[in-house]
Each structure stands twice: as structure tokens, then as C-alpha cells.
Coordinates of C-alpha atoms in Angstrom, one line a residue:
M26 CA 12.5 -36.5 -10.8
P27 CA 13.9 -32.9 -11.4
G28 CA 11.0 -31.5 -9.4
L29 CA 12.0 -33.5 -6.4
L30 CA 15.7 -32.4 -6.7
S31 CA 14.8 -28.8 -7.1
P32 CA 14.8 -27.7 -3.5
L33 CA 18.4 -28.9 -3.4
T34 CA 19.6 -26.5 -5.9
R35 CA 17.9 -23.4 -4.2
A36 CA 20.0 -21.3 -2.0
V37 CA 16.9 -20.7 0.3
T38 CA 17.1 -24.4 1.4
Y39 CA 20.4 -23.9 2.8
T40 CA 19.7 -20.5 4.5
R41 CA 16.7 -22.2 6.2
W42 CA 19.1 -25.0 7.3
L43 CA 21.5 -22.3 8.9
H44 CA 18.5 -20.6 10.6
L45 CA 17.4 -23.9 12.1
L46 CA 21.0 -24.6 13.3
V47 CA 21.4 -21.1 15.0
G48 CA 18.1 -21.9 16.9
A49 CA 20.0 -24.8 18.3
I50 CA 22.8 -22.7 19.8
V51 CA 20.8 -21.8 23.1
P52 CA 20.2 -25.2 24.3
I53 CA 23.6 -26.6 23.3
V54 CA 25.1 -23.7 25.3
C55 CA 22.9 -24.5 28.2
A56 CA 23.7 -27.9 27.9
M57 CA 27.6 -27.3 28.2
V58 CA 26.7 -26.0 31.9
Y59 CA 24.2 -28.7 32.8
P60 CA 24.0 -31.6 32.3
G61 CA 26.8 -31.7 30.0
L62 CA 27.6 -33.0 26.6
V63 CA 29.7 -36.1 27.5
D64 CA 28.0 -39.1 26.4
P65 CA 24.6 -37.7 27.2
T66 CA 21.7 -40.2 27.4
P67 CA 18.2 -40.0 25.8
G68 CA 17.0 -38.3 29.0
D69 CA 19.7 -35.8 29.2
W70 CA 18.7 -34.6 25.6
A71 CA 15.2 -34.2 26.7
L72 CA 16.3 -32.3 29.6
I73 CA 18.5 -30.1 27.3
A74 CA 15.4 -29.4 25.2
V75 CA 13.3 -28.2 28.2
L76 CA 15.6 -26.4 30.6
P77 CA 16.2 -23.3 28.2
V78 CA 12.4 -22.7 27.5
P79 CA 11.8 -20.3 30.5
L80 CA 14.7 -18.4 29.4
V81 CA 13.5 -18.2 25.9
L82 CA 10.0 -17.2 27.0
A83 CA 11.5 -14.3 29.3
A84 CA 13.6 -13.0 26.3
A85 CA 10.4 -13.0 24.1
L86 CA 8.7 -10.5 26.5
A87 CA 11.2 -7.7 25.2
P88 CA 9.4 -6.1 22.4
S89 CA 12.5 -5.8 20.2
M90 CA 12.6 -9.8 20.2
R91 CA 9.6 -9.8 17.7
R92 CA 11.5 -7.4 15.2
A93 CA 14.7 -9.3 15.5
E94 CA 13.1 -12.6 14.7
G95 CA 11.0 -11.4 12.0
L96 CA 14.0 -9.8 10.2
Q97 CA 15.7 -13.2 10.6
A98 CA 12.9 -15.2 9.2
R99 CA 12.6 -12.6 6.3
L100 CA 16.1 -12.9 5.4
M101 CA 16.8 -16.6 5.8
L102 CA 13.4 -18.4 5.4
F103 CA 12.1 -16.8 2.3
P104 CA 13.7 -16.3 -1.2
G105 CA 15.3 -13.1 -1.6
P106 CA 18.5 -11.7 -3.1
H107 CA 20.5 -14.5 -1.7
A108 CA 18.2 -17.0 -3.7
R109 CA 18.8 -18.3 -7.2
V110 CA 15.1 -18.0 -7.9
R111 CA 13.8 -14.7 -6.4
S112 CA 10.2 -14.0 -5.3
D113 CA 8.7 -10.7 -5.0
E114 CA 5.8 -12.2 -3.0
D115 CA 5.3 -10.6 0.4
P116 CA 6.6 -13.4 3.0
G117 CA 3.8 -12.1 5.4
V118 CA 6.4 -11.7 8.2
S119 CA 6.2 -8.7 10.4
A120 CA 9.4 -6.8 11.4
A121 CA 7.6 -4.5 14.0
P122 CA 8.3 -4.8 17.7
S123 CA 5.6 -6.4 19.9
A124 CA 3.0 -4.0 20.6
S125 CA 0.7 -6.3 22.8
W126 CA 0.8 -9.4 25.0
T127 CA -0.8 -11.3 22.2
D128 CA 2.3 -10.5 20.1
R129 CA 4.6 -11.4 22.9
A130 CA 2.8 -14.7 23.4
R131 CA 3.2 -15.6 19.6
T132 CA 6.8 -14.4 19.6
G133 CA 7.6 -16.8 22.6
A134 CA 5.7 -19.7 20.9
W135 CA 7.9 -19.0 17.7
M136 CA 11.1 -18.9 19.8
V137 CA 10.5 -22.3 21.4
L138 CA 9.4 -23.8 18.4
R139 CA 12.4 -22.5 16.5
M140 CA 14.8 -23.7 19.4
E141 CA 13.3 -27.1 19.7
A142 CA 13.1 -27.6 15.8
G143 CA 16.7 -26.5 15.4
L144 CA 18.0 -28.8 18.3
A145 CA 16.0 -31.6 16.6
V146 CA 17.5 -30.6 13.1
A147 CA 20.9 -30.2 14.6
L148 CA 20.9 -33.8 16.1
V149 CA 19.6 -35.4 12.9
S150 CA 22.2 -33.6 10.9
G151 CA 24.9 -34.8 13.0
Q152 CA 23.7 -38.3 13.0
L153 CA 23.3 -38.5 9.4
M154 CA 26.7 -36.9 8.5
A155 CA 28.1 -39.3 11.0
L156 CA 26.5 -42.3 9.3
S157 CA 27.7 -41.1 5.9
L158 CA 31.4 -41.0 7.4
S159 CA 30.9 -44.4 8.9
L160 CA 29.8 -45.9 5.5
T161 CA 32.8 -44.2 3.8
G162 CA 35.2 -45.8 6.7
A163 CA 33.2 -49.1 6.3
A164 CA 33.9 -49.0 2.4
A165 CA 37.7 -48.3 3.2
G166 CA 38.0 -51.0 5.9
D167 CA 37.5 -48.8 9.0
P168 CA 34.0 -48.6 10.2
D169 CA 35.0 -47.0 13.4
T170 CA 35.5 -43.5 11.5
A171 CA 32.7 -41.9 13.2
D172 CA 30.3 -43.4 15.9
P173 CA 26.6 -43.0 14.9
L174 CA 23.5 -44.4 16.6
L175 CA 23.1 -46.6 13.6
E176 CA 26.3 -49.0 13.5
V177 CA 27.4 -50.2 10.2
P178 CA 28.0 -53.9 10.2
G179 CA 31.2 -55.2 8.7
T180 CA 33.3 -53.6 6.0
G181 CA 33.4 -53.8 1.9
W182 CA 33.5 -51.7 -1.1
G183 CA 29.7 -52.2 -1.4
Y184 CA 29.2 -49.5 1.4
A185 CA 30.6 -46.9 -1.1
L186 CA 27.3 -47.2 -2.8
L187 CA 25.2 -46.2 0.3
V188 CA 27.5 -43.2 1.2
P189 CA 25.4 -40.6 -0.8
V190 CA 22.0 -42.0 1.0
P191 CA 22.3 -40.4 4.3
V192 CA 23.3 -37.1 2.7
L193 CA 20.1 -37.0 0.6
V194 CA 17.9 -37.9 3.5
L195 CA 19.4 -35.1 5.3
L196 CA 18.6 -32.7 2.5
A197 CA 15.3 -34.0 2.1
V198 CA 14.7 -33.5 6.0
V199 CA 16.2 -30.0 5.8
A200 CA 14.0 -29.0 2.8
A201 CA 11.0 -30.3 4.5
A202 CA 11.9 -28.7 7.9
G203 CA 12.7 -25.5 6.3
S204 CA 9.4 -25.2 4.4
L205 CA 7.4 -26.0 7.7
M206 CA 9.3 -23.2 9.5
A207 CA 8.7 -20.9 6.8
Q208 CA 4.7 -21.6 7.4
A209 CA 5.0 -21.5 11.1
A210 CA 6.7 -18.0 10.7
R211 CA 3.9 -16.7 8.7
R212 CA 1.4 -17.7 11.3
L213 CA 3.5 -16.8 14.5
L214 CA 5.2 -13.7 13.2
G215 CA 2.7 -12.7 10.7
P216 CA 1.1 -9.1 11.2
S217 CA -1.2 -8.7 14.1
V218 CA -4.8 -7.4 13.6
R219 CA -3.8 -3.9 14.7
E220 CA -1.0 -4.1 12.1
R221 CA -3.3 -5.2 9.5
L222 CA -5.7 -2.6 10.2
S223 CA -2.9 0.2 10.2
E224 CA -1.5 -1.1 7.0
L225 CA -5.2 -0.9 5.5
E226 CA -5.7 2.4 6.8
E227 CA -2.4 3.7 5.2
R228 CA -3.3 2.0 1.9
T229 CA -6.7 3.6 2.0
E230 CA -5.4 7.0 2.6
R231 CA -2.7 6.6 -0.3
L232 CA -5.6 5.7 -2.5
L233 CA -7.7 8.5 -1.3
E234 CA -4.8 10.8 -1.8
R235 CA -4.2 9.6 -5.3
N236 CA -8.1 10.0 -6.2
R237 CA -7.9 13.6 -5.0
I238 CA -5.0 14.6 -6.9
A239 CA -6.4 12.9 -10.0
Q240 CA -9.7 14.8 -9.5
E241 CA -7.8 18.1 -9.0
L242 CA -5.9 17.8 -12.2
H243 CA -9.2 16.6 -14.1
D244 CA -11.1 19.7 -12.9
S245 CA -8.2 22.3 -13.2
L246 CA -6.8 21.2 -16.7
G247 CA -10.2 19.9 -18.0
H248 CA -11.5 23.5 -17.3
A249 CA -8.7 25.2 -18.9
L250 CA -8.6 23.1 -22.1
T251 CA -12.4 23.3 -22.4
L252 CA -12.2 27.2 -22.2
A253 CA -9.3 27.4 -24.6
V254 CA -11.1 25.2 -27.3
V255 CA -14.4 27.1 -26.8
Q256 CA -12.7 30.5 -27.2
A257 CA -10.4 29.7 -29.9
G258 CA -13.5 28.1 -31.9
A259 CA -15.4 31.4 -31.2
A260 CA -12.6 33.7 -32.2
R261 CA -12.2 31.8 -35.5
A262 CA -16.0 31.8 -36.2
A263 CA -16.2 35.7 -35.3
A264 CA -13.3 36.7 -37.5
D265 CA -13.2 40.0 -35.5
P266 CA -9.6 41.2 -34.4
E267 CA -11.0 42.8 -31.3
F268 CA -12.7 39.5 -30.1
T269 CA -9.7 37.5 -31.1
D270 CA -7.5 39.6 -29.0
R271 CA -10.1 39.2 -25.9
A272 CA -10.1 35.3 -26.7
L273 CA -6.4 35.0 -26.4
E274 CA -6.1 37.2 -23.5
A275 CA -8.7 34.8 -21.7
I276 CA -6.8 31.8 -22.9
E277 CA -3.7 33.1 -21.7
E278 CA -5.1 33.8 -18.2
T279 CA -6.8 30.5 -17.9
G280 CA -3.4 28.7 -18.9
R281 CA -1.6 30.7 -16.4
A282 CA -4.1 29.7 -13.7
A283 CA -4.0 25.9 -14.7
L284 CA -0.3 25.9 -14.6
E285 CA -0.2 27.3 -11.1
D286 CA -2.7 24.5 -10.1
L287 CA -0.4 21.9 -11.8
E288 CA 2.6 23.2 -10.0
Q289 CA 0.8 22.8 -6.5
V290 CA -0.1 19.3 -7.4
L291 CA 3.5 18.4 -8.6
L292 CA 4.8 20.0 -5.2
M293 CA 2.6 17.5 -3.2
L294 CA 3.9 14.6 -5.4
R295 CA 7.4 15.4 -5.2
D296 CA 7.0 16.1 -1.3
T297 CA 10.0 18.5 -1.4
G298 CA 9.0 19.9 2.1
R299 CA 8.1 23.2 0.4
P300 CA 4.6 24.2 1.2
A301 CA 2.0 24.0 -1.6
G302 CA 0.3 27.5 -2.5
P303 CA -3.2 28.2 -1.3
R304 CA -5.9 26.2 -3.2
P305 CA -8.5 28.4 -5.0
A306 CA -11.7 28.9 -3.0
L307 CA -15.3 30.1 -3.6
G308 CA -13.8 33.9 -2.7
Q309 CA -12.2 33.5 -6.2
A310 CA -15.3 32.4 -8.0
D311 CA -15.5 35.6 -10.0
R312 CA -12.5 34.3 -11.9
L313 CA -14.3 31.1 -13.0
L314 CA -17.4 33.6 -14.1
E315 CA -15.4 35.8 -16.0
S316 CA -13.5 32.9 -17.8
A317 CA -17.0 31.5 -18.9
R318 CA -18.0 34.9 -20.0
S319 CA -14.9 35.5 -22.0
S320 CA -16.0 32.2 -23.9
G321 CA -19.0 33.6 -24.9
A322 CA -21.2 32.4 -22.4
R323 CA -23.9 34.9 -20.9
V324 CA -23.6 34.1 -17.2
D325 CA -26.0 35.7 -14.8
A326 CA -24.5 35.2 -11.2
E327 CA -26.2 35.6 -7.8
V328 CA -24.1 35.5 -4.5
T329 CA -25.9 35.8 -1.1
G330 CA -24.4 35.5 2.2
P331 CA -20.9 36.0 3.4
L332 CA -18.5 33.6 1.5
E333 CA -15.7 34.5 3.9
D334 CA -17.5 32.6 6.7
V335 CA -17.5 29.2 4.8
P336 CA -15.0 26.9 6.3
G337 CA -11.8 26.4 4.2
P338 CA -12.3 22.8 3.1
I339 CA -15.9 23.3 2.0
S340 CA -15.1 26.6 0.1
R341 CA -12.2 25.0 -1.7
E342 CA -14.3 22.0 -2.8
G343 CA -17.2 24.2 -3.5
Y344 CA -14.9 26.1 -6.0
R345 CA -14.1 22.9 -7.8
M346 CA -17.6 21.9 -8.1
L347 CA -18.5 25.1 -9.5
Q348 CA -15.5 24.9 -12.1
E349 CA -16.5 21.4 -13.1
A350 CA -20.2 22.4 -13.4
L351 CA -19.2 25.4 -15.6
T352 CA -16.8 23.2 -17.9
N353 CA -19.6 20.7 -18.3
V354 CA -21.8 23.5 -19.5
L355 CA -19.2 24.9 -22.1
R356 CA -18.2 21.3 -23.0
H357 CA -21.8 20.0 -24.0
A358 CA -23.9 23.0 -24.5
G359 CA -21.5 25.7 -25.7
P360 CA -21.6 29.4 -25.2
V361 CA -25.2 29.5 -23.7
D362 CA -27.0 31.3 -21.1
V363 CA -26.0 30.2 -17.5
R364 CA -27.6 31.0 -14.2
V365 CA -25.2 30.5 -11.3
R366 CA -26.3 30.8 -7.8
I367 CA -24.3 30.7 -4.6
A368 CA -26.1 31.0 -1.2
V369 CA -24.3 30.9 2.2
E370 CA -27.1 30.3 4.6
Q371 CA -26.9 29.6 8.4
A372 CA -25.9 26.0 8.3
R373 CA -25.9 25.2 4.6
L374 CA -24.0 26.2 1.2
R375 CA -26.0 25.9 -1.9
L376 CA -24.6 26.1 -5.5
E377 CA -26.9 26.0 -8.5
V378 CA -25.8 26.1 -12.0
R379 CA -28.5 26.1 -14.9
N380 CA -28.2 26.2 -18.6
P381 CA -30.9 25.4 -21.3
L382 CA -30.7 22.2 -22.9
A383 CA -29.1 22.3 -26.4
G384 CA -30.6 19.3 -28.1
A385 CA -28.9 16.0 -28.4
A386 CA -25.3 17.2 -27.6
S387 CA -26.5 18.3 -24.4
A388 CA -28.3 15.4 -23.6
A389 CA -25.5 13.1 -24.2
G390 CA -23.2 15.2 -22.1
A391 CA -25.7 15.0 -19.2
G392 CA -25.4 11.4 -18.8
G393 CA -23.2 11.7 -15.8
G394 CA -19.7 11.4 -16.8
R395 CA -16.6 11.7 -14.7
G396 CA -17.2 15.4 -14.0
L397 CA -20.6 14.8 -12.7
R398 CA -19.5 11.8 -10.6
G399 CA -16.6 13.8 -9.2
I400 CA -19.1 16.5 -8.1
R401 CA -21.3 14.0 -6.4
E402 CA -18.1 12.3 -4.7
R403 CA -16.8 15.6 -3.2
A404 CA -20.2 16.5 -1.9
A405 CA -20.7 13.0 -0.2
L406 CA -17.1 13.5 1.3
L407 CA -18.3 16.6 2.9
G408 CA -21.6 15.1 4.2
G409 CA -23.8 16.9 1.5
E410 CA -25.8 16.0 -1.6
A411 CA -25.4 16.9 -5.3
R412 CA -28.0 16.5 -7.9
A413 CA -28.1 16.9 -11.6
G414 CA -30.7 16.4 -14.0
Q415 CA -33.4 18.1 -16.4
D416 CA -35.7 20.7 -15.0
G417 CA -38.2 21.7 -17.8
G418 CA -36.2 23.0 -20.5
W419 CA -33.1 23.5 -18.5
W420 CA -30.3 21.4 -17.2
Q421 CA -29.2 22.0 -13.7
V422 CA -26.6 21.1 -11.3
R423 CA -27.5 21.6 -7.5
V424 CA -25.3 21.1 -4.6
D425 CA -26.2 21.3 -0.8
L426 CA -23.2 21.2 1.7
P427 CA -23.4 21.5 5.5
L428 CA -21.3 24.1 7.0
R429 CA -20.9 22.3 10.3

């Protein structure tokens, strides 16, 4: 029983009722002009329901009508701040103007449905309320208090027990009609295919942007922390004041660069309107190589071809891939011999980072963690390819990117 009565305690039931009654305004106003509301016959009511249809369909051609109907439906047909039981579920009703003839047709169908359903609910509401008043009058000895279609025969106090029945029936009708109208609103005012695709594209763009920012932080901060850990360990093992000074200087420089990268990412997240600083590119690869050397690694680097001719996006992503490859070497193999090759050819950019395998520790790190996965993802987004694996006694990372 409480489950059956629960719709009667929800505010949204009554806002839906009001939404339906508002839909009856247009046919009732038109009926005041023709055929009139004085003793209308059933035929007159049928005419009243049909006459405003062309007017409503013409109004639905205006793109803003879909927006207006969508906002009303969101506010009055679904639980929200006005409801005792709130729902955070998306109502599935669009509030955008019509962008196609299909949107206009669906809006017209909705407006006609709302008008006809509103008129029917208004008539039922009037009749049931009149019946309840007539039962009250019959209980008091005056059955002519109202004039419902269903006449109350006779008088007597027994009719007092029947007074709530029409009201309960009315509330049940209103609850059912409101629920059906909410479902119809989702179908007729729901997002179009174009809107769904647009929303999906925006969501995909947001996810890609979040993934890119996460990758930037992983590469930059991971590189800085790895270098700091390796350099601090090497300085402690060396017990040489001069080496310790160089290690601390390298840690300071690496940390400062990481802070600059972090500040750029935070500027993008805050969306302050200030332009973020330029992201590092392959032209600054020497900074990465020197950082690796300061950690004790013996880096043999070879750069061929004009790095300045590499397009900006490819150069920036290439810098991050080189950074991650060097970070993996220091993290898993330590300060070992590293061979770096950067070749700019006519239509390709080739990166190669090789280091000798350092036993079980290096093999465990070569299993393709987040760093290597990030390199492959960056290369794939640029239309290139990245491969990592053993080559004899060496571990190598090779990246091949198209320049056009």
C-alpha cells in the first residue's frame, strides 16, 4: 500500500499535473473564440481538440520552440530541486534549438501530444472534482452543488464516505499521465543523432585531453624523480664532495625543469586565459642527454639531419618519447652505457635508445610498463610505430614517425 501511495507524496507528480494543464491553455483559448464554451457538446469538444493543431504545428517550426519545450519538460516532468526525492539521473531531454526538419517534426508531435493530453487531463480533472463536490453536496442534502456528467442520485450521509474516491482516482490518473508524458518527452525531445554524436565527440576530446595531461605529468615528473633518485644514490656511494656537488646541481636543474612543466600543465587545467609556455621539443634534447650523463650514465649520442625542420607536434612528442626511454634506462638498468640515435630523414624521424641488459632487474623493467605503453600510444597517434625489445645483449627502443 505505501508503494501505491508514494506517487501522491512526490512533488514531481503535481508539477507534471501543472505541466499537463498548461498544455490545455491553447485549445481552451481557441474554444473561447469558436465554438464557445457554453454548453459544449461532445462534437464541440472534438472540434476544440482539432482546431488548434495547425497553429501548434506552425509554432513548432520555430527552432526555439524545441528549446522552450525541453526546458519546461526538464523542470516539470522530472525530479529535481523541487522534488522531495531528488534524482541525479540525466532526464534524457534536449534543451537545444531545432537543427533539422526531423527535430521540428518531433517537436511538433510533442506539442500536439502535450496539447491533447493536457486537454484530456483538464476535462477529467474538472469532472472528477465536480463529482467530489456533488457527493459532498449530496451528503449535506444538496446534490446540485456541482453539475458533473455522472449525476449523484438522491441524498444522504452515506455519500460522505465516497467523497475522497474521485479525488484518489484523479490523483492516480494524474500520476499515470505524468509518467507517460515523461517517457514521451524522452522519445520526442531526446537528443537527436547529431547531438549524440556531438556529445560523444566532446566526451572523447575531454578523455583524450585528460590522458595527454596525465602522460605529460608521468613523463616529466617521472623523469625528474628517477634522475634525482639515481643521482642521490650515486653521490652517496661515491662519497666524493666534488661529485656530490655536481649531483646536487643536476638534481636542482632537473627539478626546476620539472616544475616548469608542472606549471604549464596547471595553467591548462585552470584555464586562466594565460598562454601556457612552449613545450620542450627535440631541439632541447641535449638537456635530457646531459641529465642522464650527470646521473652517471655514459651516453653516446648521434644526431643527423635538421631537427629544426621537424614539425612542432612531432618534435614535442619525440622529446617526450626520448625522455621516457632514457628514464626507463636509468630506472631499470641504472647508470650504464646508453646509445642514442636521432635521425631526421626526408620523410621520417627515427629515434633509437639502446642500453645493455643488466640481468633480472632490467628484464623485469622491460616488460612493457606504463612508460613503454605511453611511447607506443604517442607514436600511434602520430601515425608512426614504436618497438621495444631485446637485440642480442642490448635492450632497445626504436621509434619511427612520419614527418608528413
